[in-house]
Amino acid sequence: MRAAIVGVGFMGWIHYLAYQASEQAELVAFCSRDEKKRAGDWRGIQGNFGPPASQIDVSGLATYSTLDELLQDDSIDLIDICLPPHLHIDAVEKCLAAGKKVLCEKPLALTGAAAAAVAAKAQPGQLLVAHILPFMPEFRLIAEAVEDGRFGKLLGGSFKRIIGPPDWIPDFYDPEKVGGPLMDLHVHDAHFIRMLFGMPTSVFTRGRMRGETPQYFESTFSTSDPDVVLSACCGVIDQSGRGFTHGYEVHFKEATVRFEFAAYSDGSTSLIAPVILHADGSIEHPELGDGDPVKSFVLELDAAARAVDQGEIHPALCSQVAADSLRLCDAQLESVRTGKPIEISS
C-alpha cells in the first residue's frame, strides 16, 4: 500500500516512524504548508512519547504544500490525515470526494453528529479511523480476551488517562479546535469501551471545568446488562511534575486483568505490567514485548494496508465505531454540564 501523510506534527512524526518499520505500508509522499518541513527539517515537533523528531531524508518522497495538490497524485492508495482535530472533517470530505481511501487520526471530528455525517458519506471501507489503543499490547490483550471468551463473561472495568499541563498542544481547551481532555484523551477509552461493551445506554459524569470544557472528570456508564459495572476517569492535573498515566482494571467472570503505566517529568516511570488474576488464585504475567510504542502504530498501519489491499476492515478502524465513541463523549459533556445522567440512543 502506497500512502501519503497530510499534516507534519507529532502524530505525523509517529506515523512516519511506523511507515519506516512496516512491511505492508509504504510512505511515498507527504503534505505540509511548512517549507522547512517539506525540506525534511522536522526537529521542531514536540510530543509526549517516542523518540524526538529529527531531520528526515525526503529524497525518495513526493512533497506537496496543499491537500489539493496531493489529491492529484493517482499513485497514492491511502491518504493518512494527521492534521489538528478541527481540520479533520474538511480534509476527510475532500479526500472522499476525490475517491481516495482515508485513514484519519482520532478524533474523526469534534462532535458525534459531525463524525456520523462524514462516515455516512464514505463508501464501505473507504474511511478508516486511527484509534491506537486496540493495537497496543496491553489493550489488545483485553480485546482478544473479550473476543475469544478465554476469561468468561465480561463484567466491567475502570479506565484512567491523566496528564499534566499539555503545553505542546496549542488551543488544547478550545472546544472548536481540540476539545480538551474529553476529545483528545478520553476518546481513546470511550472508543475502547464501545468496542468491548457495545454502546452504553446512559452515562453520568462529574468534573472540574475550564470554561466550557471539562478539565478533569469521572464517568460511570450503564449498559443493557445490569451485571456490568463500568467507569472511567480522565483529565489534566495542573502540576508540571504530573506527567502521564494510563491504565485499567477489567473484570471477567474467571479473571481480573490489571495494568497501569506512568511517565513523570524527570524522565522516571512506574509500571504495573499487565497481570492476570485468575479466579482459582493463580496469577499470570503475560509477556507482551519490549514496550516500544511505535510498534503498535506499525500494527495499525498494517491493518490499514490490509483494508486497502484486501478489503479486510479491522474493528478498531471502523468509522461507525469511531463516530459512536464521539457520541459517547458528547453525552459525557452534556452530563458534566447539566449535572444529570444522560440517556444514549443505540
C-alpha positions as a LaTeX table, in Angstrom:
\begin{tabular}{lrrr}
\hline
Residue & $x$ (\AA) & $y$ (\AA) & $z$ (\AA) \\
\hline
Met1 & 0.00 & 0.00 & 0.00 \\
Arg2 & 1.33 & 3.41 & $-1.02$ \\
Ala3 & 0.41 & 6.12 & 1.50 \\
Ala4 & 0.78 & 9.86 & 1.95 \\
Ile5 & 0.75 & 11.77 & 5.24 \\
Val6 & $-1.18$ & 15.04 & 5.46 \\
Gly7 & $-0.01$ & 17.17 & 8.39 \\
Val8 & 3.50 & 17.05 & 9.82 \\
Gly9 & 3.05 & 17.41 & 13.57 \\
Phe10 & 3.55 & 14.95 & 16.41 \\
Met11 & 1.24 & 12.27 & 15.03 \\
Gly12 & 2.64 & 12.76 & 11.55 \\
Trp13 & 6.10 & 12.08 & 13.00 \\
Ile14 & 4.96 & 8.93 & 14.82 \\
His15 & 3.21 & 7.66 & 11.69 \\
Tyr16 & 6.37 & 8.41 & 9.68 \\
Leu17 & 8.41 & 6.23 & 12.06 \\
Ala18 & 5.82 & 3.45 & 11.79 \\
Tyr19 & 5.92 & 3.51 & 7.99 \\
Gln20 & 9.71 & 3.03 & 8.13 \\
Ala21 & 9.17 & $-0.20$ & 10.09 \\
Ser22 & 6.14 & $-1.55$ & 8.20 \\
Glu23 & 6.49 & $-4.25$ & 5.55 \\
Gln24 & 2.93 & $-3.72$ & 4.28 \\
Ala25 & 2.56 & 0.08 & 4.16 \\
Glu26 & 4.95 & 2.34 & 2.25 \\
Leu27 & 5.14 & 6.10 & 2.73 \\
Val28 & 5.64 & 7.72 & $-0.67$ \\
Ala29 & 4.56 & 11.34 & $-0.08$ \\
Phe30 & 3.60 & 13.93 & 2.49 \\
Cys31 & 1.90 & 17.30 & 2.58 \\
Ser32 & 2.84 & 20.30 & 4.73 \\
Arg33 & 2.43 & 24.05 & 4.43 \\
Asp34 & 5.79 & 24.49 & 6.18 \\
Glu35 & 8.67 & 24.86 & 3.71 \\
Lys36 & 11.24 & 23.68 & 6.28 \\
Lys37 & 9.28 & 20.50 & 6.94 \\
Arg38 & 8.93 & 19.85 & 3.21 \\
Ala39 & 12.73 & 20.04 & 3.10 \\
Gly40 & 12.93 & 17.41 & 5.86 \\
Asp41 & 13.52 & 19.52 & 8.97 \\
Trp42 & 11.06 & 18.01 & 11.46 \\
Arg43 & 13.18 & 18.82 & 14.53 \\
Gly44 & 10.73 & 21.34 & 15.99 \\
Ile45 & 7.95 & 18.78 & 16.50 \\
Gln46 & 7.03 & 18.20 & 20.16 \\
Gly47 & 5.16 & 15.29 & 21.74 \\
Asn48 & 4.82 & 13.16 & 24.84 \\
Phe49 & 6.21 & 9.77 & 23.79 \\
Gly50 & 8.54 & 8.14 & 21.31 \\
Pro51 & 11.91 & 9.33 & 20.02 \\
Pro52 & 12.47 & 13.05 & 19.42 \\
Ala53 & 11.72 & 14.31 & 15.93 \\
Ser54 & 14.71 & 14.77 & 13.64 \\
Gln55 & 15.86 & 15.73 & 10.17 \\
Ile56 & 14.48 & 13.18 & 7.68 \\
Asp57 & 15.59 & 12.18 & 4.20 \\
Val58 & 12.94 & 13.37 & 1.74 \\
Ser59 & 14.79 & 12.38 & $-1.42$ \\
Gly60 & 12.52 & 9.40 & $-2.02$ \\
Leu61 & 9.28 & 11.19 & $-1.12$ \\
Ala62 & 6.96 & 13.39 & $-3.13$ \\
Thr63 & 6.20 & 16.59 & $-1.22$ \\
Tyr64 & 3.16 & 18.82 & $-1.54$ \\
Ser65 & 2.20 & 22.14 & 0.04 \\
Thr66 & $-1.58$ & 21.63 & $-0.20$ \\
Leu67 & $-4.01$ & 18.74 & 0.01 \\
Asp68 & $-5.48$ & 19.73 & $-3.35$ \\
Glu69 & $-2.09$ & 19.16 & $-4.98$ \\
Leu70 & $-1.66$ & 15.83 & $-3.23$ \\
Leu71 & $-5.06$ & 14.60 & $-4.39$ \\
Gln72 & $-3.89$ & 14.90 & $-7.99$ \\
Asp73 & $-1.35$ & 12.12 & $-7.39$ \\
Asp74 & $-3.05$ & 8.98 & $-8.71$ \\
Ser75 & $-0.25$ & 6.71 & $-7.48$ \\
Ile76 & $-1.33$ & 7.04 & $-3.83$ \\
Asp77 & $-3.60$ & 4.36 & $-2.35$ \\
Leu78 & $-4.29$ & 5.92 & 1.07 \\
Ile79 & $-4.33$ & 9.45 & 2.49 \\
Asp80 & $-3.19$ & 9.41 & 6.14 \\
Ile81 & $-4.62$ & 12.51 & 7.83 \\
Cys82 & $-2.58$ & 13.71 & 10.82 \\
Leu83 & $-3.81$ & 17.31 & 10.92 \\
Pro84 & $-5.06$ & 19.11 & 14.06 \\
Pro85 & $-8.52$ & 17.78 & 15.08 \\
His86 & $-10.57$ & 20.76 & 13.89 \\
Leu87 & $-9.24$ & 20.26 & 10.35 \\
His88 & $-10.12$ & 16.56 & 10.10 \\
Ile89 & $-13.64$ & 16.83 & 8.69 \\
Asp90 & $-12.81$ & 19.18 & 5.81 \\
Ala91 & $-9.78$ & 17.11 & 4.83 \\
Val92 & $-11.69$ & 13.83 & 5.01 \\
Glu93 & $-14.53$ & 15.22 & 2.90 \\
Lys94 & $-12.08$ & 16.42 & 0.24 \\
Cys95 & $-10.44$ & 13.02 & 0.09 \\
Leu96 & $-13.74$ & 11.15 & $-0.08$ \\
Ala97 & $-14.98$ & 13.46 & $-2.86$ \\
Ala98 & $-11.78$ & 12.71 & $-4.79$ \\
Gly99 & $-12.45$ & 8.98 & $-4.44$ \\
Lys100 & $-9.46$ & 8.38 & $-2.16$ \\
Lys101 & $-9.30$ & 5.93 & 0.71 \\
Val102 & $-8.58$ & 7.66 & 4.00 \\
Leu103 & $-7.01$ & 6.87 & 7.36 \\
Cys104 & $-7.89$ & 9.73 & 9.73 \\
Glu105 & $-6.14$ & 10.10 & 13.06 \\
Lys106 & $-8.53$ & 10.24 & 16.03 \\
Pro107 & $-10.80$ & 12.02 & 16.75 \\
Leu108 & $-12.63$ & 11.82 & 13.44 \\
Ala109 & $-14.47$ & 15.02 & 14.39 \\
Leu110 & $-15.18$ & 17.16 & 17.45 \\
Thr111 & $-18.82$ & 16.04 & 17.77 \\
Gly112 & $-20.61$ & 12.76 & 17.29 \\
Ala113 & $-23.03$ & 14.29 & 14.80 \\
Ala114 & $-20.23$ & 15.57 & 12.57 \\
Ala115 & $-18.46$ & 12.21 & 12.73 \\
Ala116 & $-21.61$ & 10.27 & 11.86 \\
Ala117 & $-22.35$ & 12.60 & 8.95 \\
Val118 & $-18.93$ & 12.21 & 7.34 \\
Ala119 & $-18.88$ & 8.45 & 7.96 \\
Ala120 & $-22.20$ & 8.21 & 6.10 \\
Lys121 & $-20.62$ & 9.85 & 3.03 \\
Ala122 & $-17.94$ & 7.16 & 2.69 \\
Gln123 & $-18.23$ & 4.01 & 0.64 \\
Pro124 & $-17.76$ & 0.76 & 2.59 \\
Gly125 & $-14.11$ & 0.51 & 3.60 \\
Gln126 & $-13.23$ & 3.95 & 2.23 \\
Leu127 & $-12.89$ & 5.72 & 5.60 \\
Leu128 & $-10.75$ & 4.28 & 8.40 \\
Val129 & $-10.16$ & 5.98 & 11.75 \\
Ala130 & $-6.86$ & 5.55 & 13.59 \\
His131 & $-7.59$ & 4.63 & 17.21 \\
Ile132 & $-4.33$ & 3.18 & 18.52 \\
Leu133 & $-5.41$ & 1.63 & 21.84 \\
Pro134 & $-6.64$ & $-1.74$ & 20.47 \\
Phe135 & $-3.24$ & $-2.20$ & 18.78 \\
Met136 & $-1.25$ & $-1.61$ & 21.97 \\
Pro137 & $-0.32$ & $-4.99$ & 23.51 \\
Glu138 & $-1.70$ & $-4.16$ & 26.98 \\
Phe139 & $-5.08$ & $-3.30$ & 25.49 \\
Arg140 & $-5.00$ & $-5.88$ & 22.70 \\
Leu141 & $-4.81$ & $-8.49$ & 25.49 \\
Ile142 & $-8.24$ & $-7.35$ & 26.73 \\
Ala143 & $-9.80$ & $-7.08$ & 23.27 \\
Glu144 & $-8.67$ & $-10.59$ & 22.37 \\
Ala145 & $-9.93$ & $-11.98$ & 25.70 \\
Val146 & $-13.36$ & $-10.49$ & 25.05 \\
Glu147 & $-13.37$ & $-11.85$ & 21.50 \\
Asp148 & $-12.39$ & $-15.43$ & 22.35 \\
Gly149 & $-14.04$ & $-15.62$ & 25.79 \\
Arg150 & $-10.94$ & $-17.05$ & 27.49 \\
Phe151 & $-11.85$ & $-15.49$ & 30.87 \\
Gly152 & $-15.61$ & $-15.92$ & 30.67 \\
Lys153 & $-18.23$ & $-13.19$ & 30.78 \\
Leu154 & $-17.08$ & $-9.56$ & 30.75 \\
Leu155 & $-18.36$ & $-7.95$ & 33.97 \\
Gly156 & $-16.95$ & $-4.43$ & 33.79 \\
Gly157 & $-13.89$ & $-2.32$ & 34.30 \\
Ser158 & $-12.36$ & 1.01 & 35.19 \\
Phe159 & $-10.12$ & 3.06 & 32.89 \\
Lys160 & $-7.90$ & 6.09 & 33.52 \\
Arg161 & $-5.99$ & 8.57 & 31.35 \\
Ile162 & $-4.46$ & 11.60 & 33.09 \\
Ile163 & $-1.79$ & 14.12 & 32.06 \\
Gly164 & $-0.03$ & 17.20 & 33.38 \\
Pro165 & $-0.29$ & 20.54 & 31.55 \\
Pro166 & $-0.38$ & 19.77 & 27.78 \\
Asp167 & 1.87 & 22.65 & 26.80 \\
Trp168 & 2.84 & 21.02 & 23.50 \\
Ile169 & $-0.77$ & 21.19 & 22.17 \\
Pro170 & $-1.93$ & 24.66 & 21.03 \\
Asp171 & $-5.58$ & 25.55 & 21.81 \\
Phe172 & $-5.96$ & 22.39 & 23.90 \\
Tyr173 & $-9.06$ & 23.61 & 25.76 \\
Asp174 & $-10.72$ & 25.25 & 22.75 \\
Pro175 & $-13.88$ & 23.20 & 22.03 \\
Glu176 & $-13.74$ & 24.28 & 18.38 \\
Lys177 & $-10.14$ & 23.16 & 17.81 \\
Val178 & $-9.08$ & 20.34 & 20.15 \\
Gly179 & $-11.86$ & 19.80 & 22.68 \\
Gly180 & $-9.74$ & 19.37 & 25.80 \\
Pro181 & $-9.16$ & 16.07 & 27.64 \\
Leu182 & $-12.55$ & 14.68 & 26.64 \\
Met183 & $-11.91$ & 14.73 & 22.89 \\
Asp184 & $-8.12$ & 14.46 & 22.85 \\
Leu185 & $-7.51$ & 11.90 & 25.62 \\
His186 & $-10.66$ & 10.21 & 26.86 \\
Val187 & $-11.85$ & 9.45 & 23.33 \\
His188 & $-9.24$ & 6.63 & 23.41 \\
Asp189 & $-11.05$ & 4.96 & 26.31 \\
Ala190 & $-14.52$ & 5.86 & 25.02 \\
His191 & $-13.63$ & 4.05 & 21.80 \\
Phe192 & $-12.24$ & 1.05 & 23.67 \\
Ile193 & $-15.31$ & 0.90 & 25.91 \\
Arg194 & $-17.54$ & 1.00 & 22.82 \\
Met195 & $-15.54$ & $-1.85$ & 21.25 \\
Leu196 & $-15.65$ & $-4.05$ & 24.35 \\
Phe197 & $-19.10$ & $-3.38$ & 25.81 \\
Gly198 & $-21.15$ & $-2.08$ & 22.89 \\
Met199 & $-22.80$ & 1.32 & 23.18 \\
Pro200 & $-23.64$ & 2.24 & 26.80 \\
Thr201 & $-27.27$ & 3.13 & 27.44 \\
Ser202 & $-26.53$ & 6.08 & 29.74 \\
Val203 & $-23.69$ & 7.96 & 31.42 \\
Phe204 & $-23.26$ & 10.18 & 34.47 \\
Thr205 & $-20.19$ & 12.44 & 34.59 \\
Arg206 & $-18.89$ & 14.86 & 37.21 \\
Gly207 & $-15.85$ & 17.05 & 36.85 \\
Arg208 & $-14.00$ & 20.34 & 37.06 \\
Met209 & $-14.45$ & 22.74 & 34.19 \\
Arg210 & $-12.08$ & 25.12 & 32.46 \\
Gly211 & $-14.51$ & 27.50 & 30.83 \\
Glu212 & $-16.96$ & 25.33 & 28.89 \\
Thr213 & $-14.52$ & 22.42 & 28.63 \\
Pro214 & $-14.15$ & 19.64 & 31.23 \\
Gln215 & $-10.62$ & 19.68 & 32.65 \\
Tyr216 & $-10.83$ & 16.61 & 34.93 \\
Phe217 & $-13.81$ & 14.26 & 35.18 \\
Glu218 & $-15.07$ & 10.84 & 36.21 \\
Ser219 & $-17.85$ & 8.93 & 34.45 \\
Thr220 & $-19.98$ & 5.91 & 35.27 \\
Phe221 & $-21.65$ & 4.09 & 32.40 \\
Ser222 & $-24.73$ & 1.89 & 32.30 \\
Thr223 & $-25.22$ & $-0.84$ & 29.72 \\
Ser224 & $-28.07$ & $-3.16$ & 28.83 \\
Asp225 & $-26.51$ & $-5.76$ & 31.16 \\
Pro226 & $-27.23$ & $-4.91$ & 34.84 \\
Asp227 & $-24.22$ & $-7.01$ & 35.94 \\
Val228 & $-21.75$ & $-4.72$ & 34.17 \\
Val229 & $-20.07$ & $-2.04$ & 36.33 \\
Leu230 & $-18.12$ & 0.40 & 34.18 \\
Ser231 & $-16.28$ & 3.67 & 34.85 \\
Ala232 & $-13.54$ & 5.96 & 33.54 \\
Cys233 & $-11.60$ & 8.98 & 34.73 \\
Cys234 & $-9.62$ & 11.40 & 32.62 \\
Gly235 & $-8.21$ & 14.88 & 32.58 \\
Val236 & $-5.45$ & 17.34 & 33.27 \\
Ile237 & $-3.90$ & 17.99 & 36.68 \\
Asp238 & $-2.15$ & 21.36 & 36.50 \\
Gln239 & 1.10 & 20.25 & 38.12 \\
Ser240 & 4.15 & 20.15 & 35.87 \\
Gly241 & 5.52 & 17.03 & 37.56 \\
Arg242 & 2.34 & 15.06 & 36.93 \\
Gly243 & 3.38 & 13.63 & 33.58 \\
Phe244 & 1.16 & 10.97 & 32.01 \\
Thr245 & $-0.73$ & 8.00 & 33.45 \\
His246 & $-3.00$ & 5.47 & 31.81 \\
Gly247 & $-4.31$ & 2.10 & 32.81 \\
Tyr248 & $-7.24$ & $-0.16$ & 33.55 \\
Glu249 & $-8.69$ & $-2.89$ & 35.73 \\
Val250 & $-11.04$ & $-5.12$ & 33.75 \\
His251 & $-13.19$ & $-7.79$ & 35.38 \\
Phe252 & $-14.29$ & $-11.06$ & 33.79 \\
Lys253 & $-16.14$ & $-13.91$ & 35.49 \\
Glu254 & $-12.98$ & $-16.03$ & 35.65 \\
Ala255 & $-10.23$ & $-13.40$ & 35.95 \\
Thr256 & $-9.31$ & $-9.77$ & 36.58 \\
Val257 & $-6.68$ & $-8.04$ & 34.45 \\
Arg258 & $-4.73$ & $-5.00$ & 35.73 \\
Phe259 & $-2.35$ & $-2.59$ & 34.02 \\
Glu260 & $-1.02$ & 0.90 & 34.75 \\
Phe261 & 1.84 & 2.95 & 33.34 \\
Ala262 & 3.05 & 6.40 & 34.41 \\
Ala263 & 5.75 & 8.67 & 33.00 \\
Tyr264 & 6.97 & 11.66 & 35.01 \\
Ser265 & 8.56 & 14.96 & 34.07 \\
Asp266 & 12.01 & 13.92 & 35.36 \\
Gly267 & 12.11 & 11.01 & 32.93 \\
Ser268 & 11.28 & 8.34 & 35.51 \\
Thr269 & 8.44 & 5.88 & 35.07 \\
Ser270 & 6.38 & 3.44 & 37.10 \\
Leu271 & 4.64 & 0.35 & 35.82 \\
Ile272 & 2.12 & $-2.25$ & 36.88 \\
Ala273 & 2.79 & $-4.62$ & 34.00 \\
Pro274 & $-0.32$ & $-6.45$ & 32.80 \\
Val275 & $-1.20$ & $-9.11$ & 35.33 \\
Ile276 & $-3.99$ & $-11.69$ & 35.11 \\
Leu277 & $-5.52$ & $-12.63$ & 38.46 \\
His278 & $-7.38$ & $-15.89$ & 37.90 \\
Ala279 & $-10.44$ & $-16.93$ & 39.92 \\
Asp280 & $-8.64$ & $-20.11$ & 41.05 \\
Gly281 & $-5.97$ & $-18.00$ & 42.78 \\
Ser282 & $-3.26$ & $-18.38$ & 40.16 \\
Ile283 & $-1.50$ & $-15.29$ & 38.82 \\
Glu284 & $-0.22$ & $-14.88$ & 35.28 \\
His285 & 2.27 & $-12.31$ & 34.00 \\
Pro286 & 1.93 & $-12.32$ & 30.20 \\
Glu287 & 4.95 & $-11.40$ & 28.07 \\
Leu288 & 3.84 & $-8.59$ & 25.77 \\
Gly289 & 7.04 & $-7.34$ & 24.16 \\
Asp290 & 9.53 & $-4.56$ & 24.76 \\
Gly291 & 7.13 & $-1.65$ & 25.23 \\
Asp292 & 8.17 & 0.30 & 22.11 \\
Pro293 & 5.06 & 2.42 & 21.37 \\
Val294 & 5.90 & 2.81 & 17.67 \\
Lys295 & 5.38 & $-0.94$ & 17.16 \\
Ser296 & 1.68 & $-0.51$ & 17.93 \\
Phe297 & 1.43 & 2.10 & 15.18 \\
Val298 & 3.08 & $-0.35$ & 12.79 \\
Leu299 & 0.31 & $-2.84$ & 13.57 \\
Glu300 & $-2.27$ & $-0.10$ & 12.98 \\
Leu301 & $-0.79$ & 0.83 & 9.59 \\
Asp302 & $-0.53$ & $-2.84$ & 8.63 \\
Ala303 & $-4.23$ & $-3.22$ & 9.43 \\
Ala304 & $-4.96$ & $-0.19$ & 7.23 \\
Ala305 & $-2.93$ & $-1.78$ & 4.44 \\
Arg306 & $-4.99$ & $-4.97$ & 4.67 \\
Ala307 & $-8.15$ & $-2.88$ & 4.49 \\
Val308 & $-6.92$ & $-1.17$ & 1.33 \\
Asp309 & $-5.38$ & $-4.22$ & $-0.36$ \\
Gln310 & $-7.76$ & $-6.98$ & 0.75 \\
Gly311 & $-10.92$ & $-5.24$ & 1.98 \\
Glu312 & $-10.37$ & $-6.65$ & 5.49 \\
Ile313 & $-11.58$ & $-3.97$ & 7.95 \\
His314 & $-10.19$ & $-4.29$ & 11.47 \\
Pro315 & $-12.93$ & $-3.44$ & 14.02 \\
Ala316 & $-10.67$ & $-0.82$ & 15.63 \\
Leu317 & $-10.54$ & 1.14 & 12.36 \\
Cys318 & $-14.32$ & 1.14 & 11.76 \\
Ser319 & $-15.60$ & 4.69 & 11.17 \\
Gln320 & $-19.01$ & 3.92 & 12.69 \\
Val321 & $-17.44$ & 2.76 & 15.96 \\
Ala322 & $-15.33$ & 5.94 & 15.92 \\
Ala323 & $-18.47$ & 8.04 & 15.46 \\
Asp324 & $-20.18$ & 6.16 & 18.31 \\
Ser325 & $-17.26$ & 6.92 & 20.63 \\
Leu326 & $-17.72$ & 10.63 & 19.92 \\
Arg327 & $-21.46$ & 10.36 & 20.61 \\
Leu328 & $-20.48$ & 8.87 & 23.96 \\
Cys329 & $-18.15$ & 11.82 & 24.61 \\
Asp330 & $-20.97$ & 14.21 & 23.68 \\
Ala331 & $-23.20$ & 12.57 & 26.29 \\
Gln332 & $-20.46$ & 12.88 & 28.92 \\
Leu333 & $-20.06$ & 16.57 & 28.10 \\
Glu334 & $-23.81$ & 17.13 & 28.46 \\
Ser335 & $-23.82$ & 15.25 & 31.76 \\
Val336 & $-20.95$ & 17.21 & 33.32 \\
Arg337 & $-22.54$ & 20.50 & 32.22 \\
Thr338 & $-26.03$ & 19.65 & 33.48 \\
Gly339 & $-25.15$ & 17.50 & 36.50 \\
Lys340 & $-27.59$ & 14.83 & 35.30 \\
Pro341 & $-27.35$ & 11.31 & 33.85 \\
Ile342 & $-27.75$ & 11.31 & 30.07 \\
Glu343 & $-29.53$ & 8.62 & 28.08 \\
Ile344 & $-27.73$ & 7.47 & 24.93 \\
Ser345 & $-29.61$ & 6.27 & 21.88 \\
Ser346 & $-28.48$ & 2.98 & 20.36 \\
\hline
\end{tabular}
